[in-house]
Coordinates of N, CA and C in Angstrom, one line a residue:
M1 N 20.2 -10.3 101.5 CA 18.2 -10.5 100.9 C 17.3 -9.7 100.6
R2 N 17.7 -8.4 100.8 CA 17.0 -7.4 99.9 C 17.0 -7.6 98.6
L3 N 18.5 -7.8 98.1 CA 19.2 -7.9 96.7 C 18.7 -9.6 96.2
A4 N 18.7 -10.5 97.0 CA 17.8 -11.7 96.7 C 16.5 -11.6 96.3
Y5 N 15.6 -10.8 97.1 CA 14.4 -10.5 97.2 C 13.9 -10.0 95.7
R6 N 15.2 -8.9 95.2 CA 15.0 -7.8 93.8 C 15.2 -8.9 92.8
L7 N 15.9 -9.6 92.8 CA 16.5 -10.7 91.9 C 15.2 -11.7 91.6
A8 N 14.5 -12.2 92.7 CA 13.8 -12.8 92.3 C 12.4 -12.0 91.8
A9 N 12.2 -11.0 92.3 CA 11.4 -10.4 91.4 C 11.2 -10.0 89.8
D10 N 12.5 -10.0 89.6 CA 12.7 -9.2 88.3 C 12.2 -9.8 87.4
R11 N 11.9 -9.5 86.2 CA 11.4 -10.2 85.1 C 12.0 -9.6 83.7
S12 N 12.9 -8.6 84.1 CA 13.4 -8.3 83.2 C 13.6 -8.6 81.8
G13 N 14.1 -10.3 82.0 CA 14.6 -10.8 80.9 C 13.6 -12.1 80.6
V14 N 12.5 -12.1 81.3 CA 11.6 -13.4 81.0 C 11.8 -13.6 79.2
A15 N 11.4 -12.0 78.1 CA 11.0 -12.2 77.0 C 12.5 -13.1 76.4
L16 N 13.5 -12.9 76.7 CA 14.7 -13.3 76.1 C 14.8 -14.9 76.4
I17 N 14.4 -15.1 77.8 CA 14.6 -16.3 78.1 C 13.5 -17.4 77.2
E18 N 12.4 -16.8 77.4 CA 11.1 -17.9 76.5 C 11.5 -17.7 75.0
F19 N 12.2 -16.6 74.4 CA 12.9 -16.7 73.0 C 13.5 -17.8 72.8
G20 N 15.0 -18.1 73.8 CA 15.6 -18.9 73.6 C 14.9 -20.2 73.5
F21 N 14.6 -20.4 74.8 CA 13.7 -21.8 74.6 C 12.7 -22.0 73.3
S22 N 12.2 -21.2 72.4 CA 11.1 -21.3 71.5 C 11.7 -21.1 69.8
L23 N 13.1 -20.7 70.1 CA 13.8 -20.9 69.0 C 14.2 -21.6 68.4
P24 N 14.9 -22.9 68.9 CA 14.7 -24.2 68.3 C 13.8 -24.6 67.4
I25 N 12.3 -24.9 68.3 CA 11.5 -25.4 67.7 C 10.6 -24.0 66.6
L26 N 11.0 -22.6 66.8 CA 10.7 -22.0 65.4 C 11.7 -22.3 64.4
L27 N 13.0 -22.6 64.6 CA 13.6 -23.2 63.2 C 13.5 -24.1 62.9
V28 N 13.0 -25.3 63.7 CA 12.7 -26.4 62.6 C 11.6 -26.3 61.8
L29 N 10.4 -25.5 62.4 CA 9.4 -25.1 61.5 C 9.4 -24.6 60.3
C30 N 10.7 -23.6 60.7 CA 10.9 -23.1 59.5 C 11.6 -23.5 58.3
L31 N 12.8 -24.4 58.6 CA 13.5 -25.2 57.9 C 12.8 -26.5 57.3
T32 N 11.5 -26.7 58.1 CA 10.9 -27.7 57.4 C 10.4 -27.3 56.3
G33 N 9.4 -25.9 56.5 CA 8.5 -25.6 55.6 C 9.3 -25.2 54.1
A34 N 10.5 -24.9 54.8 CA 11.2 -24.5 53.7 C 11.9 -25.7 52.6
E35 N 12.2 -27.1 53.4 CA 12.3 -28.2 52.6 C 11.0 -28.9 51.7
L36 N 10.3 -28.7 52.5 CA 9.0 -29.4 52.0 C 8.4 -28.4 50.5
T37 N 8.5 -27.1 50.9 CA 8.4 -26.3 49.7 C 9.4 -26.6 48.6
N38 N 10.6 -26.5 48.8 CA 11.8 -26.6 47.9 C 11.3 -28.6 47.1
Y39 N 10.9 -29.3 48.2 CA 10.8 -30.6 47.4 C 9.6 -30.6 46.4
V40 N 8.1 -29.7 47.1 CA 7.4 -30.0 46.0 C 7.3 -29.4 44.8
I41 N 8.3 -28.2 44.8 CA 8.6 -27.5 43.4 C 9.5 -28.3 42.7
T42 N 10.4 -29.1 43.2 CA 11.2 -29.7 42.4 C 10.5 -30.8 41.8
R43 N 9.4 -31.5 42.2 CA 8.5 -32.8 42.0 C 8.0 -32.2 41.0
M44 N 7.5 -30.9 40.8 CA 6.6 -30.3 39.4 C 7.2 -30.4 38.8
R45 N 8.5 -29.7 38.8 CA 9.6 -29.8 37.8 C 9.9 -30.5 37.3
V46 N 10.1 -31.6 37.8 CA 10.3 -33.4 37.5 C 9.1 -33.9 36.4
S47 N 7.6 -33.3 37.1 CA 6.3 -34.0 36.6 C 6.3 -33.3 35.2
Q48 N 6.9 -32.0 35.3 CA 6.9 -30.9 33.4 C 7.7 -31.6 32.5
I49 N 8.9 -32.2 33.4 CA 9.8 -32.7 32.3 C 9.2 -33.7 31.5
A50 N 8.6 -34.2 32.3 CA 8.3 -35.5 31.8 C 7.1 -35.6 30.6
L51 N 6.1 -34.9 31.4 CA 5.1 -34.2 30.2 C 5.7 -33.6 29.0
H52 N 6.3 -32.9 29.1 CA 7.1 -32.2 28.1 C 7.4 -33.0 27.1
L53 N 8.4 -34.0 27.7 CA 9.5 -35.0 26.7 C 8.3 -35.9 26.2
A54 N 7.1 -36.1 26.8 CA 6.1 -37.1 25.9 C 5.6 -36.3 24.9
D55 N 5.3 -35.5 25.3 CA 4.6 -34.4 24.1 C 5.5 -34.2 22.6
N56 N 7.0 -33.9 23.2 CA 7.9 -33.3 21.9 C 8.1 -34.8 21.2
A57 N 8.0 -35.9 22.1 CA 8.3 -37.1 21.5 C 7.4 -37.7 20.6
A58 N 6.1 -37.4 20.9 CA 4.8 -37.5 20.2 C 4.9 -36.6 18.8
R59 N 5.5 -35.6 18.7 CA 5.6 -34.7 17.7 C 6.7 -35.0 16.6
I60 N 7.7 -35.7 16.8 CA 9.0 -35.3 16.3 C 8.6 -36.5 15.1
G61 N 9.2 -36.0 13.8 CA 9.5 -37.0 13.0 C 9.7 -36.2 11.4
S62 N 10.0 -36.6 10.6 CA 10.1 -35.9 9.2 C 9.3 -36.7 8.1
G63 N 8.6 -36.1 7.6 CA 8.0 -36.4 6.1 C 6.9 -36.0 5.7
S64 N 6.1 -35.8 4.9 CA 4.9 -35.2 4.6 C 3.6 -35.9 4.8
Q65 N 2.3 -34.8 4.4 CA 1.2 -35.3 4.7 C 0.5 -36.7 4.0
L66 N 1.5 -37.0 3.1 CA 1.2 -38.1 2.4 C 1.8 -39.8 2.7
Q67 N 2.7 -39.3 3.2 CA 3.5 -40.5 3.7 C 4.0 -40.9 5.2
S68 N 4.1 -41.5 6.2 CA 4.1 -41.9 7.2 C 5.7 -41.1 7.7
K69 N 5.5 -40.6 8.7 CA 6.7 -39.8 9.4 C 8.0 -40.8 9.9
T70 N 9.1 -40.3 9.8 CA 10.2 -41.4 10.3 C 11.0 -40.4 11.1
I71 N 11.2 -41.5 12.1 CA 12.4 -40.7 13.3 C 13.7 -41.5 13.3
T72 N 14.6 -40.7 13.7 CA 16.2 -41.3 13.5 C 16.5 -41.1 15.2
E73 N 17.5 -41.7 15.3 CA 18.7 -42.0 16.6 C 18.9 -40.5 16.7
A74 N 18.9 -39.6 16.4 CA 19.5 -38.0 16.5 C 18.5 -37.2 16.5
D75 N 17.3 -37.7 16.2 CA 15.8 -37.3 16.8 C 15.5 -37.2 18.5
I76 N 15.7 -38.5 18.7 CA 15.7 -38.8 20.1 C 16.8 -38.3 20.9
N77 N 17.9 -38.2 20.3 CA 19.1 -37.7 20.8 C 18.8 -36.1 21.3
D78 N 18.3 -35.6 20.6 CA 17.9 -34.0 20.2 C 16.8 -33.7 21.3
L79 N 15.9 -34.6 21.6 CA 14.7 -34.4 22.4 C 15.2 -35.0 23.9
L80 N 16.2 -35.9 24.2 CA 16.8 -35.9 25.5 C 17.6 -34.9 26.1
T81 N 18.6 -34.5 24.9 CA 19.3 -33.4 25.3 C 18.5 -31.9 25.8
G82 N 16.8 -32.1 24.9 CA 16.4 -30.9 25.5 C 15.8 -30.6 26.7
A83 N 15.2 -32.1 27.3 CA 15.2 -32.4 28.6 C 15.9 -31.9 29.2
G84 N 17.3 -32.4 29.1 CA 18.6 -32.1 30.0 C 18.4 -30.5 30.4
L85 N 18.3 -29.6 29.2 CA 18.3 -28.7 29.4 C 17.2 -27.7 30.0
Q86 N 16.3 -28.4 29.9 CA 15.1 -27.7 30.4 C 15.2 -28.0 32.2
A87 N 16.1 -29.1 32.4 CA 15.8 -29.4 34.0 C 16.8 -27.9 34.7
G88 N 17.8 -27.6 33.6 CA 18.6 -26.7 34.1 C 19.6 -27.3 35.4
E89 N 19.6 -26.4 36.6 CA 20.2 -26.7 37.9 C 19.9 -27.8 38.4
L90 N 18.7 -28.6 38.4 CA 18.2 -29.9 38.7 C 19.1 -30.8 38.5
D91 N 20.0 -30.9 37.5 CA 21.3 -31.8 37.1 C 20.6 -33.0 36.9
L92 N 19.9 -33.2 35.9 CA 18.6 -34.0 35.4 C 19.4 -35.6 35.2
Y93 N 20.5 -35.5 34.4 CA 21.2 -36.7 34.2 C 22.0 -37.4 34.8
P94 N 22.8 -36.5 35.7 CA 23.7 -37.1 36.8 C 23.1 -37.3 37.9
R95 N 21.8 -36.9 38.1 CA 21.1 -37.6 39.2 C 19.5 -38.1 38.9
G96 N 19.7 -38.2 37.7 CA 18.4 -39.1 37.5 C 18.5 -40.0 36.1
R97 N 17.4 -40.6 35.7 CA 17.4 -41.3 34.8 C 15.9 -41.3 33.9
V98 N 16.4 -41.3 32.3 CA 14.9 -40.9 31.6 C 14.8 -42.0 30.5
I99 N 13.5 -42.4 30.6 CA 13.2 -43.7 30.2 C 11.9 -43.3 28.8
V100 N 12.6 -43.6 27.7 CA 11.2 -42.9 26.8 C 11.1 -44.0 25.8
S101 N 9.5 -45.0 25.7 CA 9.2 -46.0 25.3 C 8.0 -45.5 24.5
S102 N 8.0 -46.6 23.3 CA 7.0 -46.4 22.1 C 6.1 -47.6 22.3
I103 N 4.9 -47.5 22.4 CA 4.0 -48.5 23.1 C 3.3 -48.4 21.5
V104 N 3.3 -49.7 20.6 CA 2.2 -49.6 19.5 C 1.3 -51.2 19.9
P105 N 0.3 -51.3 19.0 CA -0.5 -52.4 19.1 C -0.1 -53.9 18.5
K106 N -0.1 -54.8 19.3 CA 0.6 -56.0 19.1 C 0.2 -56.8 17.8
S107 N 0.6 -56.6 16.3 CA 0.5 -57.3 15.8 C -0.2 -59.0 15.8
D108 N -0.7 -59.5 14.5 CA -1.0 -61.0 14.7 C -0.2 -61.7 15.1
P109 N -0.5 -63.0 16.0 CA -1.8 -63.7 16.0 C -2.7 -63.2 17.5
N110 N -3.6 -63.2 17.3 CA -4.4 -62.7 18.9 C -3.8 -60.8 19.2
P111 N -4.2 -60.3 18.1 CA -4.0 -59.0 18.5 C -4.6 -58.3 20.0
S112 N -5.9 -58.6 19.7 CA -6.9 -58.1 20.7 C -6.5 -57.5 22.0
G113 N -6.3 -56.0 22.2 CA -6.0 -55.8 23.9 C -4.8 -56.1 24.1
H114 N -3.7 -56.3 23.1 CA -2.2 -56.6 23.5 C -1.5 -55.4 22.9
Y115 N -0.3 -55.1 23.8 CA 0.7 -54.2 22.8 C 1.9 -54.5 23.3
V116 N 2.8 -54.0 22.4 CA 4.3 -54.2 22.7 C 4.9 -53.1 22.7
I117 N 5.9 -53.0 23.2 CA 7.0 -52.0 23.4 C 8.1 -51.9 22.1
N118 N 7.4 -51.0 21.2 CA 8.3 -51.0 19.9 C 9.6 -50.9 20.4
W119 N 10.1 -49.6 20.7 CA 11.6 -49.4 20.9 C 11.3 -48.6 22.6
Q120 N 13.0 -48.7 23.2 CA 12.9 -48.0 24.5 C 14.5 -47.3 24.2
R121 N 14.4 -45.6 24.6 CA 15.7 -45.0 24.8 C 15.7 -44.6 26.3
C122 N 17.4 -44.7 26.9 CA 17.5 -43.9 28.0 C 18.3 -42.9 28.1
R123 N 18.4 -42.2 29.3 CA 19.6 -41.2 29.3 C 19.4 -41.3 31.3
G124 N 21.1 -41.1 31.6 CA 21.0 -40.6 32.7 C 22.0 -41.8 33.7
D125 N 22.3 -40.7 34.5 CA 23.9 -41.6 35.0 C 23.3 -42.7 36.3
Q126 N 22.2 -42.6 36.5 CA 21.5 -43.5 37.7 C 20.9 -45.1 37.1
T127 N 21.9 -46.0 36.2 CA 21.6 -46.9 35.5 C 20.7 -48.0 36.3
G128 N 21.0 -47.7 37.6 CA 20.6 -49.1 38.4 C 19.1 -48.7 38.8
H129 N 18.3 -47.6 37.9 CA 17.0 -47.7 38.0 C 16.5 -48.0 36.6
A130 N 15.6 -49.3 36.6 CA 15.3 -49.9 35.1 C 13.6 -49.1 35.3
S131 N 13.1 -49.5 34.0 CA 11.7 -49.0 33.5 C 10.7 -50.3 34.6
S132 N 9.6 -49.3 35.1 CA 8.9 -49.9 36.4 C 7.8 -50.4 35.6
Y133 N 7.8 -50.5 34.1 CA 6.7 -51.2 33.4 C 7.0 -52.0 32.2
G134 N 7.9 -52.2 31.8 CA 8.5 -53.1 30.9 C 9.8 -52.5 30.1
N135 N 10.2 -53.4 29.4 CA 11.4 -53.4 28.7 C 11.1 -53.1 26.8
E136 N 12.0 -52.8 26.1 CA 11.9 -53.3 24.5 C 11.4 -54.3 24.2
G137 N 10.6 -54.6 23.7 CA 10.2 -56.0 23.0 C 9.5 -56.9 23.9
D138 N 8.9 -56.2 24.9 CA 8.0 -56.9 26.1 C 6.5 -56.7 25.2
M139 N 5.8 -57.6 25.4 CA 4.3 -57.4 25.6 C 3.9 -57.4 26.8
I140 N 2.7 -56.6 27.1 CA 2.2 -55.8 27.7 C 0.2 -56.3 27.4
T141 N -0.3 -56.5 28.5 CA -1.6 -56.8 28.2 C -2.9 -55.4 28.4
K142 N -2.4 -54.7 29.3 CA -3.5 -53.6 29.5 C -3.0 -52.5 29.0
G143 N -1.9 -52.4 28.9 CA -1.0 -51.1 28.4 C 0.0 -50.8 29.3
M144 N 0.6 -49.6 29.4 CA 2.1 -49.2 30.2 C 1.5 -48.2 31.1
G145 N 2.2 -48.2 32.7 CA 1.5 -47.3 33.3 C 1.0 -47.9 34.9
R146 N 0.7 -47.1 35.5 CA 0.1 -47.6 37.0 C -1.2 -48.4 36.6
K147 N -1.4 -49.0 37.6 CA -2.9 -49.9 37.2 C -4.0 -49.4 37.5
D148 N -4.9 -49.5 36.4 CA -6.2 -49.0 36.3 C -6.0 -47.5 35.5
R149 N -4.9 -47.5 35.1 CA -4.4 -46.3 34.5 C -3.7 -46.3 33.5
E150 N -3.5 -47.2 32.8 CA -2.6 -47.4 31.7 C -2.6 -46.8 30.6
A151 N -1.5 -46.4 30.0 CA -1.6 -45.6 28.4 C -1.5 -46.8 27.7
F152 N -2.3 -47.0 26.2 CA -2.3 -47.8 25.5 C -2.0 -47.2 23.8
A153 N -2.0 -47.7 23.3 CA -1.7 -47.6 22.0 C -2.9 -47.7 20.8
P154 N -3.5 -46.5 20.2 CA -5.1 -46.6 19.4 C -4.4 -47.8 18.0
P155 N -5.3 -48.2 17.6 CA -5.3 -49.0 16.2 C -4.5 -48.3 15.2
G156 N -3.3 -49.0 14.9 CA -2.4 -48.0 14.0 C -1.6 -47.1 14.1
G157 N -1.5 -46.7 15.5 CA -1.4 -45.8 15.7 C 0.0 -46.1 17.1
A158 N 0.4 -44.6 17.6 CA 1.2 -45.4 18.9 C 1.2 -44.1 20.0
T159 N 1.7 -44.8 21.1 CA 2.0 -43.8 22.2 C 3.1 -43.8 22.8
I160 N 3.8 -42.8 23.1 CA 4.9 -42.8 23.8 C 5.0 -42.9 25.6
F161 N 5.5 -43.3 26.0 CA 5.1 -43.1 27.6 C 6.9 -42.8 28.1
V162 N 6.7 -41.5 29.0 CA 8.1 -41.3 29.6 C 7.9 -41.5 31.1
E163 N 9.3 -41.9 31.5 CA 9.4 -42.3 33.0 C 10.5 -41.4 32.9
V164 N 10.5 -40.4 34.2 CA 11.7 -39.8 34.8 C 11.9 -40.1 36.7
Y165 N 12.9 -40.5 36.4 CA 13.3 -40.7 37.9 C 14.4 -40.0 38.2
Y166 N 14.3 -39.7 39.4 CA 15.3 -38.6 40.2 C 15.5 -38.5 41.6
Q167 N 17.0 -38.3 41.9 CA 17.3 -38.4 43.3 C 17.4 -36.9 44.0
Y168 N 16.8 -37.0 44.7 CA 16.2 -35.4 45.2 C 17.5 -34.8 46.1
R169 N 17.9 -33.6 45.9 CA 18.8 -33.0 46.5 C 18.2 -31.9 47.4
P170 N 18.5 -32.3 48.7 CA 17.7 -31.2 49.9 C 18.2 -30.1 49.9
L171 N 17.4 -29.1 50.4 CA 18.1 -27.8 50.4 C 18.5 -27.4 51.9
V172 N 18.3 -28.7 53.1 CA 18.6 -28.5 54.3 C 19.4 -30.0 54.6
Q173 N 18.1 -30.7 55.3 CA 18.9 -31.9 55.2 C 17.5 -32.9 55.0
I174 N 18.3 -33.9 54.4 CA 17.2 -34.8 53.9 C 16.3 -35.2 54.4
G175 N 16.5 -35.6 56.0 CA 15.3 -35.8 56.7 C 14.2 -35.4 57.3
L176 N 14.3 -33.8 56.3 CA 13.0 -32.7 56.3 C 12.0 -33.3 55.6
A177 N 12.7 -33.9 54.1 CA 11.9 -34.0 52.9 C 10.8 -35.4 53.0
P178 N 9.7 -35.7 52.3 CA 9.2 -37.2 52.5 C 10.1 -38.3 52.1
T179 N 11.0 -37.8 51.1 CA 11.8 -39.2 50.5 C 13.0 -38.6 49.7
T180 N 13.8 -39.6 49.3 CA 15.5 -39.3 48.5 C 15.1 -39.1 47.4
E181 N 13.7 -40.1 46.7 CA 13.8 -40.5 45.2 C 12.5 -40.0 45.0
M182 N 12.2 -39.8 43.6 CA 10.7 -39.2 42.8 C 11.0 -40.0 41.5
T183 N 9.9 -40.5 41.3 CA 9.5 -40.6 39.5 C 8.1 -40.4 39.5
E184 N 8.3 -39.6 38.5 CA 7.1 -39.0 37.4 C 6.8 -40.0 35.8
I185 N 5.5 -39.8 35.4 CA 5.4 -40.7 34.6 C 4.3 -39.9 33.5
A186 N 4.5 -39.9 32.4 CA 3.4 -39.2 31.2 C 3.3 -40.0 30.1
S187 N 2.3 -39.7 29.2 CA 2.3 -40.4 27.9 C 1.3 -39.2 27.1
M188 N 1.7 -39.7 25.7 CA 1.1 -38.9 24.7 C 0.8 -39.8 23.4
V189 N -0.3 -39.4 22.9 CA -0.8 -40.4 21.6 C 0.2 -39.9 20.6
V190 N 0.8 -40.3 19.5 CA 1.5 -39.7 18.4 C 0.2 -39.4 17.8
R191 N 0.8 -38.1 17.3 CA -0.6 -37.0 16.3 C -0.5 -37.9 14.9
D192 N 0.9 -37.8 14.4 CA 0.7 -38.2 13.0 C 0.9 -39.8 12.8
N193 N 0.5 -40.1 11.6 CA 1.0 -41.6 11.2 C 2.6 -41.5 11.1
R194 N 3.0 -42.7 12.1 CA 4.2 -42.6 12.1 C 5.0 -44.2 11.7
D195 N 5.8 -44.1 10.9 CA 6.4 -45.3 10.2 C 6.9 -46.4 11.5
N196 N 6.2 -47.4 12.2 CA 6.6 -48.0 13.2 C 7.5 -48.8 13.2
T197 N 7.7 -49.6 11.9 CA 8.9 -50.7 11.5 C 9.9 -51.0 10.7
G198 N 9.8 -49.5 10.2 CA 11.5 -49.2 9.5 C 12.4 -48.9 10.4
G199 N 13.5 -49.2 10.0 CA 14.8 -49.0 10.9 C 15.1 -50.0 12.0
N200 N 15.1 -49.5 13.2 CA 15.4 -50.6 14.2 C 13.9 -50.4 15.1
N201 N 13.1 -51.1 14.6 CA 12.1 -51.1 15.4 C 10.9 -49.6 15.5
G202 N 11.3 -48.9 14.2 CA 10.8 -47.8 13.9 C 11.6 -46.2 14.0
V203 N 12.6 -46.7 14.5 CA 13.6 -45.9 14.9 C 15.0 -46.0 13.5
Y204 N 15.2 -45.1 13.0 CA 16.2 -45.3 11.6 C 17.5 -44.7 12.2
P205 N 18.7 -45.2 11.9 CA 20.2 -45.3 12.4 C 20.4 -43.9 11.5
V206 N 21.4 -43.6 12.4 CA 22.0 -42.0 11.4 C 23.7 -42.5 11.7
N207 N 24.5 -42.0 10.7 CA 25.6 -42.5 10.6 C 26.5 -41.3 12.0
G208 N 27.0 -42.1 12.6 CA 28.1 -41.2 13.5 C 27.2 -40.6 14.8
V209 N 26.1 -41.5 14.8 CA 25.0 -41.3 16.3 C 25.2 -42.3 17.1
A210 N 25.2 -42.5 18.0 CA 25.2 -43.7 19.2 C 24.0 -43.5 19.5
A211 N 23.0 -44.5 19.6 CA 21.7 -44.8 20.4 C 21.7 -44.6 21.4
S212 N 20.8 -44.0 22.1 CA 20.6 -43.9 23.6 C 20.1 -45.2 24.1
T213 N 20.6 -46.4 24.0 CA 19.8 -47.7 24.2 C 19.9 -47.6 25.7
C214 N 19.0 -48.3 26.3 CA 19.0 -48.9 27.5 C 19.7 -49.6 28.2

């Protein structure tokens, strides 16, 4: 009986038992925090890739200040290759799909407020993901992009619109992340006068270079 009373009054293992009960909760909180942090960082990197790709696509071209600049299939392929290198360990193309579109004002008849996707190029193994806003040759009335935030082309100019789709790779478990898929968009107005009619709707072919068609 004396031993039983001593054991009942003993509190030396309470802290260890409480720690054992709280450890699973602590682990879930820590792992969830790590997963959410990784998800946010990944999404930010995908967004930066889309923005840099749109910016670079708006700058490329060959020609002097006295003539409209031209772009080639090789220029676009180099552009897409650079995006893959920028993504690094994200494995952008095995796990995603990049879609680059060029928007120009629609020509007559009735051009006012109407635009055309002049050309569109894609790269990535996730071919089941198509553009959410239109395909090459489509006419769009308000612009390209999310509702009330559409990107449109200036008169006589062009705008580059980029969509980057990516399948998120979980750090711990996919159930701890908000979603398994992410899509980021970006757009940039082409700075210089660009030839939007020559070649294949503004993109000139190059011998031995395959076009990254969608």
